[in-house]
Protein backbone atom coordinates (compact mmCIF):
# COMPACT_ATOMS: atom_id res chain seq x y z
CA UNK A 1 0.00 0.00 0.00
CA UNK A 2 1.17 3.48 -0.78
CA UNK A 3 1.83 5.33 2.42
CA UNK A 4 3.69 7.85 4.53
CA UNK A 5 6.23 6.32 6.88
CA UNK A 6 7.86 7.98 9.84
CA UNK A 7 10.87 6.73 11.74
CA UNK A 8 11.33 6.34 14.55
CA UNK A 9 7.88 6.27 16.13
CA UNK A 10 9.35 7.30 19.47
CA UNK A 11 12.50 9.35 19.94
CA UNK A 12 14.15 10.36 23.18
CA UNK A 13 16.86 12.98 23.18
CA UNK A 14 18.65 15.10 25.71
CA UNK A 15 18.27 18.80 26.15
CA UNK A 16 20.44 20.50 23.53
CA UNK A 17 21.39 17.32 21.68
CA UNK A 18 20.58 17.51 17.94
CA UNK A 19 17.98 15.09 16.69
CA UNK A 20 16.71 14.14 13.23
CA UNK A 21 13.29 12.76 12.43
CA UNK A 22 12.66 10.94 9.18
CA UNK A 23 9.74 10.75 6.80
CA UNK A 24 9.40 8.79 3.60
CA UNK A 25 6.55 8.36 1.15
CA UNK A 26 5.63 5.89 -1.56
CA UNK A 27 2.86 8.09 -2.98
CA UNK A 28 5.19 10.04 -5.28
CA UNK A 29 3.61 13.26 -4.06
CA UNK A 30 5.17 16.62 -4.82
CA UNK A 31 4.53 18.25 -1.46
CA UNK A 32 5.75 17.16 1.94
CA UNK A 33 4.80 18.87 5.22
CA UNK A 34 6.00 18.82 8.80
CA UNK A 35 3.59 19.56 11.62
CA UNK A 36 4.17 19.85 15.35
CA UNK A 37 1.40 18.70 17.66
CA UNK A 38 1.67 19.31 21.38
CA UNK A 39 -0.54 17.56 23.87
CA UNK A 40 -4.22 18.55 23.57
CA UNK A 41 -3.41 21.07 20.84
CA UNK A 42 -4.03 21.31 17.13
CA UNK A 43 -1.32 20.22 14.70
CA UNK A 44 0.69 23.27 13.69
CA UNK A 45 2.47 23.55 10.35
CA UNK A 46 6.21 24.12 10.66
CA UNK A 47 7.20 24.12 6.98
CA UNK A 48 6.65 22.33 3.72
CA UNK A 49 8.45 21.47 0.50
CA UNK A 50 6.89 21.78 -2.89
CA UNK A 51 9.28 19.63 -4.84
CA UNK A 52 12.62 21.21 -3.86
CA UNK A 53 11.19 24.59 -2.90
CA UNK A 54 11.25 25.09 0.85
CA UNK A 55 8.50 27.13 2.50
CA UNK A 56 8.99 28.07 6.12
CA UNK A 57 6.14 29.28 8.31
CA UNK A 58 6.82 32.73 9.73
CA UNK A 59 6.61 31.60 13.34
CA UNK A 60 8.69 28.43 13.03
CA UNK A 61 11.74 28.76 15.31
CA UNK A 62 15.19 28.80 13.71
CA UNK A 63 15.97 25.74 15.79
CA UNK A 64 13.93 23.70 13.31
CA UNK A 65 15.37 22.88 9.91
CA UNK A 66 14.38 20.53 7.14
CA UNK A 67 15.96 18.68 4.25
CA UNK A 68 14.46 16.96 1.28
CA UNK A 69 17.19 15.10 -0.60
CA UNK A 70 14.77 13.50 -3.06
CA UNK A 71 11.04 13.11 -3.76
CA UNK A 72 10.61 10.26 -1.33
CA UNK A 73 12.38 11.49 1.79
CA UNK A 74 12.12 14.50 4.05
CA UNK A 75 13.92 15.11 7.34
CA UNK A 76 13.21 17.34 10.29
CA UNK A 77 16.31 18.48 12.17
CA UNK A 78 16.06 20.03 15.59
CA UNK A 79 19.43 21.61 16.24
CA UNK A 80 19.19 22.17 19.98
CA UNK A 81 16.03 20.65 21.41
CA UNK A 82 14.53 22.32 24.41
CA UNK A 83 11.97 20.94 26.83
CA UNK A 84 9.31 22.90 24.96
CA UNK A 85 10.02 20.96 21.79
CA UNK A 86 8.64 17.75 23.22
CA UNK A 87 5.70 16.94 20.99
CA UNK A 88 4.34 14.65 18.30
CA UNK A 89 5.80 15.47 14.90
CA UNK A 90 3.61 14.65 11.93
CA UNK A 91 4.71 14.31 8.35
CA UNK A 92 2.16 14.67 5.57
CA UNK A 93 2.17 14.66 1.78
CA UNK A 94 -0.09 15.93 -0.96
CA UNK A 95 -0.05 15.62 -4.71
CA UNK A 96 -0.10 19.37 -5.28
CA UNK A 97 0.15 22.58 -3.37
CA UNK A 98 -3.32 24.02 -3.88
CA UNK A 99 -5.99 24.04 -1.24
CA UNK A 100 -7.95 21.30 -3.00
CA UNK A 101 -5.29 18.73 -2.34
CA UNK A 102 -5.92 16.16 0.35
CA UNK A 103 -3.05 15.66 2.74
CA UNK A 104 -1.98 12.14 3.73
CA UNK A 105 -0.43 11.77 7.15
CA UNK A 106 2.16 9.47 8.63
CA UNK A 107 1.79 7.93 12.10
CA UNK A 108 3.96 10.58 13.73
CA UNK A 109 7.11 10.54 15.84
CA UNK A 110 6.72 11.29 19.51
CA UNK A 111 9.73 13.25 20.72
CA UNK A 112 10.70 13.31 24.38
CA UNK A 113 13.35 15.75 25.59
CA UNK A 114 15.08 14.90 28.86
CA UNK B 1 -5.66 35.30 11.35
CA UNK B 2 -7.61 32.25 10.36
CA UNK B 3 -8.68 29.97 13.17
CA UNK B 4 -10.74 26.86 13.69
CA UNK B 5 -12.72 26.21 16.84
CA UNK B 6 -14.04 22.86 18.01
CA UNK B 7 -16.39 23.37 20.88
CA UNK B 8 -16.23 19.99 22.54
CA UNK B 9 -12.93 18.69 23.84
CA UNK B 10 -14.25 15.34 25.03
CA UNK B 11 -17.54 13.70 24.19
CA UNK B 12 -18.74 10.47 25.79
CA UNK B 13 -21.61 8.56 24.19
CA UNK B 14 -23.18 5.16 24.43
CA UNK B 15 -23.37 2.96 21.36
CA UNK B 16 -26.27 3.81 19.03
CA UNK B 17 -26.42 7.40 20.25
CA UNK B 18 -26.36 10.16 17.68
CA UNK B 19 -23.28 12.31 17.30
CA UNK B 20 -22.77 15.92 16.38
CA UNK B 21 -19.37 17.59 16.73
CA UNK B 22 -19.19 21.32 16.26
CA UNK B 23 -16.65 23.15 14.12
CA UNK B 24 -16.53 26.87 13.40
CA UNK B 25 -13.91 28.75 11.45
CA UNK B 26 -13.00 32.36 11.01
CA UNK B 27 -12.29 33.35 7.44
CA UNK B 28 -14.40 35.49 5.19
CA UNK B 29 -13.41 34.09 1.82
CA UNK B 30 -13.72 30.78 0.04
CA UNK B 31 -12.70 27.81 2.12
CA UNK B 32 -12.15 24.12 1.72
CA UNK B 33 -13.17 22.12 4.76
CA UNK B 34 -12.04 18.76 6.10
CA UNK B 35 -12.69 16.38 8.94
CA UNK B 36 -9.87 14.05 9.90
CA UNK B 37 -10.02 11.17 12.36
CA UNK B 38 -7.24 9.63 14.41
CA UNK B 39 -7.98 6.21 15.86
CA UNK B 40 -5.91 5.17 18.89
CA UNK B 41 -2.34 4.49 17.83
CA UNK B 42 -3.01 5.29 14.18
CA UNK B 43 -2.33 8.15 11.82
CA UNK B 44 -4.65 10.99 10.88
CA UNK B 45 -6.93 9.97 8.05
CA UNK B 46 -9.51 11.85 6.04
CA UNK B 47 -13.17 11.31 6.94
CA UNK B 48 -14.70 13.74 4.48
CA UNK B 49 -14.13 17.03 2.71
CA UNK B 50 -16.11 19.91 1.27
CA UNK B 51 -14.92 21.99 -1.66
CA UNK B 52 -18.12 23.23 -3.30
CA UNK B 53 -21.60 22.14 -4.34
CA UNK B 54 -24.01 20.31 -2.07
CA UNK B 55 -23.30 21.60 1.46
CA UNK B 56 -24.18 18.20 2.92
CA UNK B 57 -21.24 15.89 2.32
CA UNK B 58 -21.01 12.22 3.08
CA UNK B 59 -17.83 10.54 4.15
CA UNK B 60 -16.59 7.15 5.14
CA UNK B 61 -18.06 4.97 7.88
CA UNK B 62 -21.47 6.66 7.87
CA UNK B 63 -20.23 10.14 8.77
CA UNK B 64 -21.59 13.28 7.17
CA UNK B 65 -21.03 17.00 7.62
CA UNK B 66 -22.97 20.09 6.74
CA UNK B 67 -21.40 23.33 5.60
CA UNK B 68 -23.42 26.36 6.68
CA UNK B 69 -21.73 29.36 5.17
CA UNK B 70 -23.75 31.94 7.10
CA UNK B 71 -22.68 30.37 10.37
CA UNK B 72 -19.08 29.63 9.33
CA UNK B 73 -19.72 26.10 10.52
CA UNK B 74 -18.94 22.58 9.34
CA UNK B 75 -20.41 20.22 11.91
CA UNK B 76 -19.79 16.49 11.79
CA UNK B 77 -22.67 14.07 12.34
CA UNK B 78 -23.38 10.38 12.59
CA UNK B 79 -26.85 9.00 13.34
CA UNK B 80 -25.69 6.01 15.37
CA UNK B 81 -22.17 5.67 16.76
CA UNK B 82 -20.32 2.43 17.35
CA UNK B 83 -17.63 1.52 19.84
CA UNK B 84 -15.17 1.50 16.94
CA UNK B 85 -15.78 5.22 16.41
CA UNK B 86 -13.78 5.96 19.54
CA UNK B 87 -11.10 8.31 18.26
CA UNK B 88 -10.01 11.91 18.09
CA UNK B 89 -11.68 14.06 15.45
CA UNK B 90 -10.09 17.13 13.90
CA UNK B 91 -11.76 19.78 11.82
CA UNK B 92 -9.47 21.61 9.39
CA UNK B 93 -9.80 24.53 7.01
CA UNK B 94 -7.74 25.38 3.97
CA UNK B 95 -8.25 28.90 2.75
CA UNK B 96 -5.05 29.75 0.95
CA UNK B 97 -3.54 28.92 -2.39
CA UNK B 98 -0.58 27.37 -0.66
CA UNK B 99 -2.60 24.57 0.83
CA UNK B 100 -2.01 25.42 4.46
CA UNK B 101 -4.33 23.44 6.69
CA UNK B 102 -5.49 25.10 9.88
CA UNK B 103 -6.62 22.52 12.41
CA UNK B 104 -8.99 22.76 15.32
CA UNK B 105 -7.85 21.45 18.68
CA UNK B 106 -9.64 18.18 18.23
CA UNK B 107 -12.52 16.43 19.95
CA UNK B 108 -11.93 13.17 21.70
CA UNK B 109 -14.88 10.84 21.27
CA UNK B 110 -15.33 7.91 23.63
CA UNK B 111 -18.09 5.45 22.81
CA UNK B 112 -19.15 3.11 25.59
CA UNK B 113 -20.21 -0.37 24.50
GROMACS .gro file of N, CA and C in nm, chain B residues 1-87:
model
  261
  115UNK      N    1  -0.621   3.661   1.174
  115UNK     CA    2  -0.566   3.530   1.135
  115UNK      C    3  -0.678   3.427   1.133
  116UNK      N    4  -0.661   3.331   1.042
  116UNK     CA    5  -0.761   3.225   1.036
  116UNK      C    6  -0.752   3.139   1.160
  117UNK      N    7  -0.868   3.089   1.203
  117UNK     CA    8  -0.868   2.997   1.317
  117UNK      C    9  -0.984   2.901   1.301
  118UNK      N   10  -0.971   2.788   1.369
  118UNK     CA   11  -1.074   2.686   1.369
  118UNK      C   12  -1.104   2.651   1.514
  119UNK      N   13  -1.232   2.646   1.547
  119UNK     CA   14  -1.272   2.621   1.684
  119UNK      C   15  -1.360   2.497   1.691
  120UNK      N   16  -1.321   2.404   1.775
  120UNK     CA   17  -1.404   2.286   1.801
  120UNK      C   18  -1.453   2.297   1.945
  121UNK      N   19  -1.583   2.298   1.959
  121UNK     CA   20  -1.639   2.337   2.088
  121UNK      C   21  -1.624   2.232   2.196
  122UNK      N   22  -1.626   2.108   2.156
  122UNK     CA   23  -1.623   1.999   2.254
  122UNK      C   24  -1.485   1.937   2.257
  123UNK      N   25  -1.424   1.931   2.375
  123UNK     CA   26  -1.293   1.869   2.384
  123UNK      C   27  -1.305   1.718   2.403
  124UNK      N   28  -1.406   1.677   2.478
  124UNK     CA   29  -1.425   1.534   2.503
  124UNK      C   30  -1.574   1.505   2.508
  125UNK      N   31  -1.614   1.410   2.425
  125UNK     CA   32  -1.754   1.370   2.419
  125UNK      C   33  -1.762   1.221   2.452
  126UNK      N   34  -1.853   1.188   2.540
  126UNK     CA   35  -1.874   1.047   2.579
  126UNK      C   36  -2.016   1.009   2.542
  127UNK      N   37  -2.029   0.903   2.463
  127UNK     CA   38  -2.161   0.856   2.419
  127UNK      C   39  -2.171   0.706   2.438
  128UNK      N   40  -2.293   0.660   2.445
  128UNK     CA   41  -2.318   0.516   2.443
  128UNK      C   42  -2.341   0.474   2.299
  129UNK      N   43  -2.315   0.347   2.272
  129UNK     CA   44  -2.337   0.296   2.136
  129UNK      C   45  -2.482   0.322   2.094
  130UNK      N   46  -2.499   0.352   1.967
  130UNK     CA   47  -2.627   0.381   1.903
  130UNK      C   48  -2.675   0.524   1.924
  131UNK      N   49  -2.605   0.598   2.008
  131UNK     CA   50  -2.642   0.740   2.025
  131UNK      C   51  -2.604   0.818   1.900
  132UNK      N   52  -2.670   0.931   1.882
  132UNK     CA   53  -2.636   1.016   1.768
  132UNK      C   54  -2.524   1.112   1.807
  133UNK      N   55  -2.447   1.149   1.707
  133UNK     CA   56  -2.328   1.231   1.730
  133UNK      C   57  -2.337   1.358   1.648
  134UNK      N   58  -2.301   1.470   1.712
  134UNK     CA   59  -2.277   1.592   1.638
  134UNK      C   60  -2.159   1.664   1.703
  135UNK      N   61  -2.055   1.686   1.625
  135UNK     CA   62  -1.937   1.759   1.673
  135UNK      C   63  -1.932   1.893   1.602
  136UNK      N   64  -1.917   1.998   1.681
  136UNK     CA   65  -1.919   2.132   1.626
  136UNK      C   66  -1.784   2.178   1.574
  137UNK      N   67  -1.787   2.255   1.467
  137UNK     CA   68  -1.665   2.315   1.412
  137UNK      C   69  -1.703   2.451   1.354
  138UNK      N   70  -1.636   2.553   1.396
  138UNK     CA   71  -1.653   2.687   1.340
  138UNK      C   72  -1.517   2.741   1.298
  139UNK      N   73  -1.517   2.820   1.193
  139UNK     CA   74  -1.391   2.875   1.145
  139UNK      C   75  -1.408   3.026   1.126
  140UNK      N   76  -1.297   3.092   1.125
  140UNK     CA   77  -1.300   3.236   1.101
  140UNK      C   78  -1.219   3.264   0.976
  141UNK      N   79  -1.291   3.293   0.870
  141UNK     CA   80  -1.229   3.335   0.744
  141UNK      C   81  -1.342   3.378   0.653
  142UNK      N   82  -1.330   3.495   0.595
  142UNK     CA   83  -1.440   3.549   0.519
  142UNK      C   84  -1.448   3.506   0.375
  143UNK      N   85  -1.344   3.445   0.323
  143UNK     CA   86  -1.341   3.409   0.182
  143UNK      C   87  -1.380   3.265   0.157
  144UNK      N   88  -1.342   3.216   0.042
  144UNK     CA   89  -1.372   3.078   0.004
  144UNK      C   90  -1.284   2.982   0.082
  145UNK      N   91  -1.345   2.877   0.133
  145UNK     CA   92  -1.270   2.781   0.212
  145UNK      C   93  -1.295   2.639   0.162
  146UNK      N   94  -1.199   2.556   0.186
  146UNK     CA   95  -1.215   2.412   0.172
  146UNK      C   96  -1.210   2.353   0.313
  147UNK      N   97  -1.298   2.259   0.339
  147UNK     CA   98  -1.317   2.212   0.476
  147UNK      C   99  -1.297   2.061   0.485
  148UNK      N  100  -1.239   2.017   0.594
  148UNK     CA  101  -1.204   1.876   0.610
  148UNK      C  102  -1.236   1.832   0.753
  149UNK      N  103  -1.270   1.705   0.764
  149UNK     CA  104  -1.269   1.638   0.894
  149UNK      C  105  -1.173   1.520   0.884
  150UNK      N  106  -1.080   1.516   0.980
  150UNK     CA  107  -0.987   1.405   0.990
  150UNK      C  108  -1.018   1.328   1.119
  151UNK      N  109  -0.984   1.200   1.118
  151UNK     CA  110  -1.002   1.117   1.236
  151UNK      C  111  -0.869   1.048   1.269
  152UNK      N  112  -0.844   1.035   1.397
  152UNK     CA  113  -0.724   0.963   1.441
  152UNK      C  114  -0.765   0.857   1.541
  153UNK      N  115  -0.767   0.732   1.496
  153UNK     CA  116  -0.798   0.621   1.586
  153UNK      C  117  -0.678   0.595   1.676
  154UNK      N  118  -0.701   0.539   1.794
  154UNK     CA  119  -0.591   0.517   1.889
  154UNK      C  120  -0.472   0.446   1.825
  155UNK      N  121  -0.357   0.509   1.835
  155UNK     CA  122  -0.234   0.449   1.783
  155UNK      C  123  -0.218   0.456   1.633
  156UNK      N  124  -0.308   0.524   1.565
  156UNK     CA  125  -0.301   0.529   1.418
  156UNK      C  126  -0.279   0.672   1.370
  157UNK      N  127  -0.259   0.684   1.239
  157UNK     CA  128  -0.233   0.815   1.182
  157UNK      C  129  -0.363   0.889   1.151
  158UNK      N  130  -0.352   1.018   1.132
  158UNK     CA  131  -0.465   1.099   1.088
  158UNK      C  132  -0.511   1.052   0.951
  159UNK      N  133  -0.641   1.034   0.936
  159UNK     CA  134  -0.693   0.997   0.805
  159UNK      C  135  -0.819   1.077   0.774
  160UNK      N  136  -0.841   1.099   0.647
  160UNK     CA  137  -0.951   1.185   0.604
  160UNK      C  138  -1.085   1.114   0.619
  161UNK      N  139  -1.179   1.181   0.684
  161UNK     CA  140  -1.317   1.131   0.694
  161UNK      C  141  -1.402   1.183   0.579
  162UNK      N  142  -1.393   1.311   0.556
  162UNK     CA  143  -1.470   1.374   0.448
  162UNK      C  144  -1.416   1.513   0.422
  163UNK      N  145  -1.460   1.570   0.309
  163UNK     CA  146  -1.413   1.703   0.271
  163UNK      C  147  -1.523   1.776   0.195
  164UNK      N  148  -1.519   1.908   0.204
  164UNK     CA  149  -1.611   1.991   0.127
  164UNK      C  150  -1.530   2.093   0.049
  165UNK      N  151  -1.556   2.098  -0.082
  165UNK     CA  152  -1.492   2.199  -0.166
  165UNK      C  153  -1.597   2.296  -0.220
  166UNK      N  154  -1.705   2.240  -0.274
  166UNK     CA  155  -1.812   2.323  -0.330
  166UNK      C  156  -1.931   2.233  -0.356
  167UNK      N  157  -2.042   2.293  -0.398
  167UNK     CA  158  -2.160   2.214  -0.434
  167UNK      C  159  -2.249   2.187  -0.315
  168UNK      N  160  -2.308   2.069  -0.312
  168UNK     CA  161  -2.401   2.031  -0.207
  168UNK      C  162  -2.336   2.050  -0.070
  169UNK      N  163  -2.394   2.133   0.016
  169UNK     CA  164  -2.330   2.160   0.146
  169UNK      C  165  -2.335   2.041   0.241
  170UNK      N  166  -2.413   1.940   0.209
  170UNK     CA  167  -2.418   1.820   0.292
  170UNK      C  168  -2.329   1.715   0.225
  171UNK      N  169  -2.219   1.683   0.291
  171UNK     CA  170  -2.124   1.589   0.232
  171UNK      C  171  -2.121   1.461   0.313
  172UNK      N  172  -2.107   1.352   0.243
  172UNK     CA  173  -2.101   1.222   0.308
  172UNK      C  174  -1.959   1.169   0.300
  173UNK      N  175  -1.917   1.109   0.411
  173UNK     CA  176  -1.783   1.054   0.415
  173UNK      C  177  -1.785   0.905   0.440
  174UNK      N  178  -1.671   0.857   0.488
  174UNK     CA  179  -1.659   0.715   0.514
  174UNK      C  180  -1.725   0.679   0.646
  175UNK      N  181  -1.759   0.553   0.662
  175UNK     CA  182  -1.806   0.497   0.788
  175UNK      C  183  -1.935   0.563   0.840
  176UNK      N  184  -2.017   0.612   0.748
  176UNK     CA  185  -2.147   0.666   0.787
  176UNK      C  186  -2.146   0.809   0.838
  177UNK      N  187  -2.032   0.876   0.832
  177UNK     CA  188  -2.023   1.014   0.877
  177UNK      C  189  -2.069   1.109   0.767
  178UNK      N  190  -2.123   1.222   0.808
  178UNK     CA  191  -2.159   1.328   0.717
  178UNK      C  192  -2.132   1.462   0.786
  179UNK      N  193  -2.123   1.566   0.706
  179UNK     CA  194  -2.103   1.700   0.762
  179UNK      C  195  -2.179   1.800   0.678
  180UNK      N  196  -2.222   1.906   0.743
  180UNK     CA  197  -2.297   2.009   0.674
  180UNK      C  198  -2.225   2.142   0.683
  181UNK      N  199  -2.202   2.201   0.569
  181UNK     CA  200  -2.140   2.333   0.560
  181UNK      C  201  -2.251   2.438   0.562
  182UNK      N  202  -2.248   2.525   0.662
  182UNK     CA  203  -2.342   2.636   0.668
  182UNK      C  204  -2.261   2.764   0.661
  183UNK      N  205  -2.260   2.821   0.543
  183UNK     CA  206  -2.173   2.936   0.517
  183UNK      C  207  -2.206   3.054   0.608
  184UNK      N  208  -2.335   3.078   0.629
  184UNK     CA  209  -2.375   3.194   0.710
  184UNK      C  210  -2.331   3.183   0.855
  185UNK      N  211  -2.310   3.060   0.899
  185UNK     CA  212  -2.268   3.037   1.037
  185UNK      C  213  -2.120   3.003   1.047
  186UNK      N  214  -2.051   3.001   0.935
  186UNK     CA  215  -1.908   2.963   0.933
  186UNK      C  216  -1.889   2.830   1.006
  187UNK      N  217  -1.979   2.737   0.978
  187UNK     CA  218  -1.972   2.610   1.052
  187UNK      C  219  -1.963   2.491   0.957
  188UNK      N  220  -1.908   2.383   1.009
  188UNK     CA  221  -1.894   2.258   0.934
  188UNK      C  222  -1.902   2.146   1.036
  189UNK      N  223  -2.022   2.119   1.084
  189UNK     CA  224  -2.041   2.022   1.191
  189UNK      C  225  -2.044   1.879   1.138
  190UNK      N  226  -1.986   1.791   1.215
  190UNK     CA  227  -1.979   1.649   1.179
  190UNK      C  228  -2.093   1.574   1.249
  191UNK      N  229  -2.156   1.481   1.177
  191UNK     CA  230  -2.267   1.407   1.234
  191UNK      C  231  -2.259   1.259   1.199
  192UNK      N  232  -2.317   1.181   1.288
  192UNK     CA  233  -2.338   1.038   1.259
  192UNK      C  234  -2.463   0.996   1.336
  193UNK      N  235  -2.557   0.932   1.269
  193UNK     CA  236  -2.685   0.900   1.334
  193UNK      C  237  -2.673   0.801   1.450
  194UNK      N  238  -2.578   0.708   1.437
  194UNK     CA  239  -2.569   0.601   1.537
  194UNK      C  240  -2.422   0.559   1.550
  195UNK      N  241  -2.360   0.595   1.661
  195UNK     CA  242  -2.217   0.567   1.676
  195UNK      C  243  -2.194   0.424   1.722
  196UNK      N  244  -2.074   0.376   1.691
  196UNK     CA  245  -2.032   0.243   1.735
  196UNK      C  246  -1.908   0.256   1.823
  197UNK      N  247  -1.880   0.152   1.898
  197UNK     CA  248  -1.763   0.152   1.984
  197UNK      C  249  -1.637   0.182   1.903
  198UNK      N  250  -1.635   0.132   1.779
  198UNK     CA  251  -1.517   0.150   1.694
  198UNK      C  252  -1.498   0.294   1.646
  199UNK      N  253  -1.594   0.380   1.676
  199UNK     CA  254  -1.578   0.522   1.641
  199UNK      C  255  -1.499   0.598   1.746
  200UNK      N  256  -1.462   0.532   1.853
  200UNK     CA  257  -1.378   0.596   1.954
  200UNK      C  258  -1.248   0.642   1.890
  201UNK      N  259  -1.224   0.772   1.897
  201UNK     CA  260  -1.110   0.831   1.826
  201UNK      C  261  -1.106   0.980   1.857
   0.00000   0.00000   0.00000
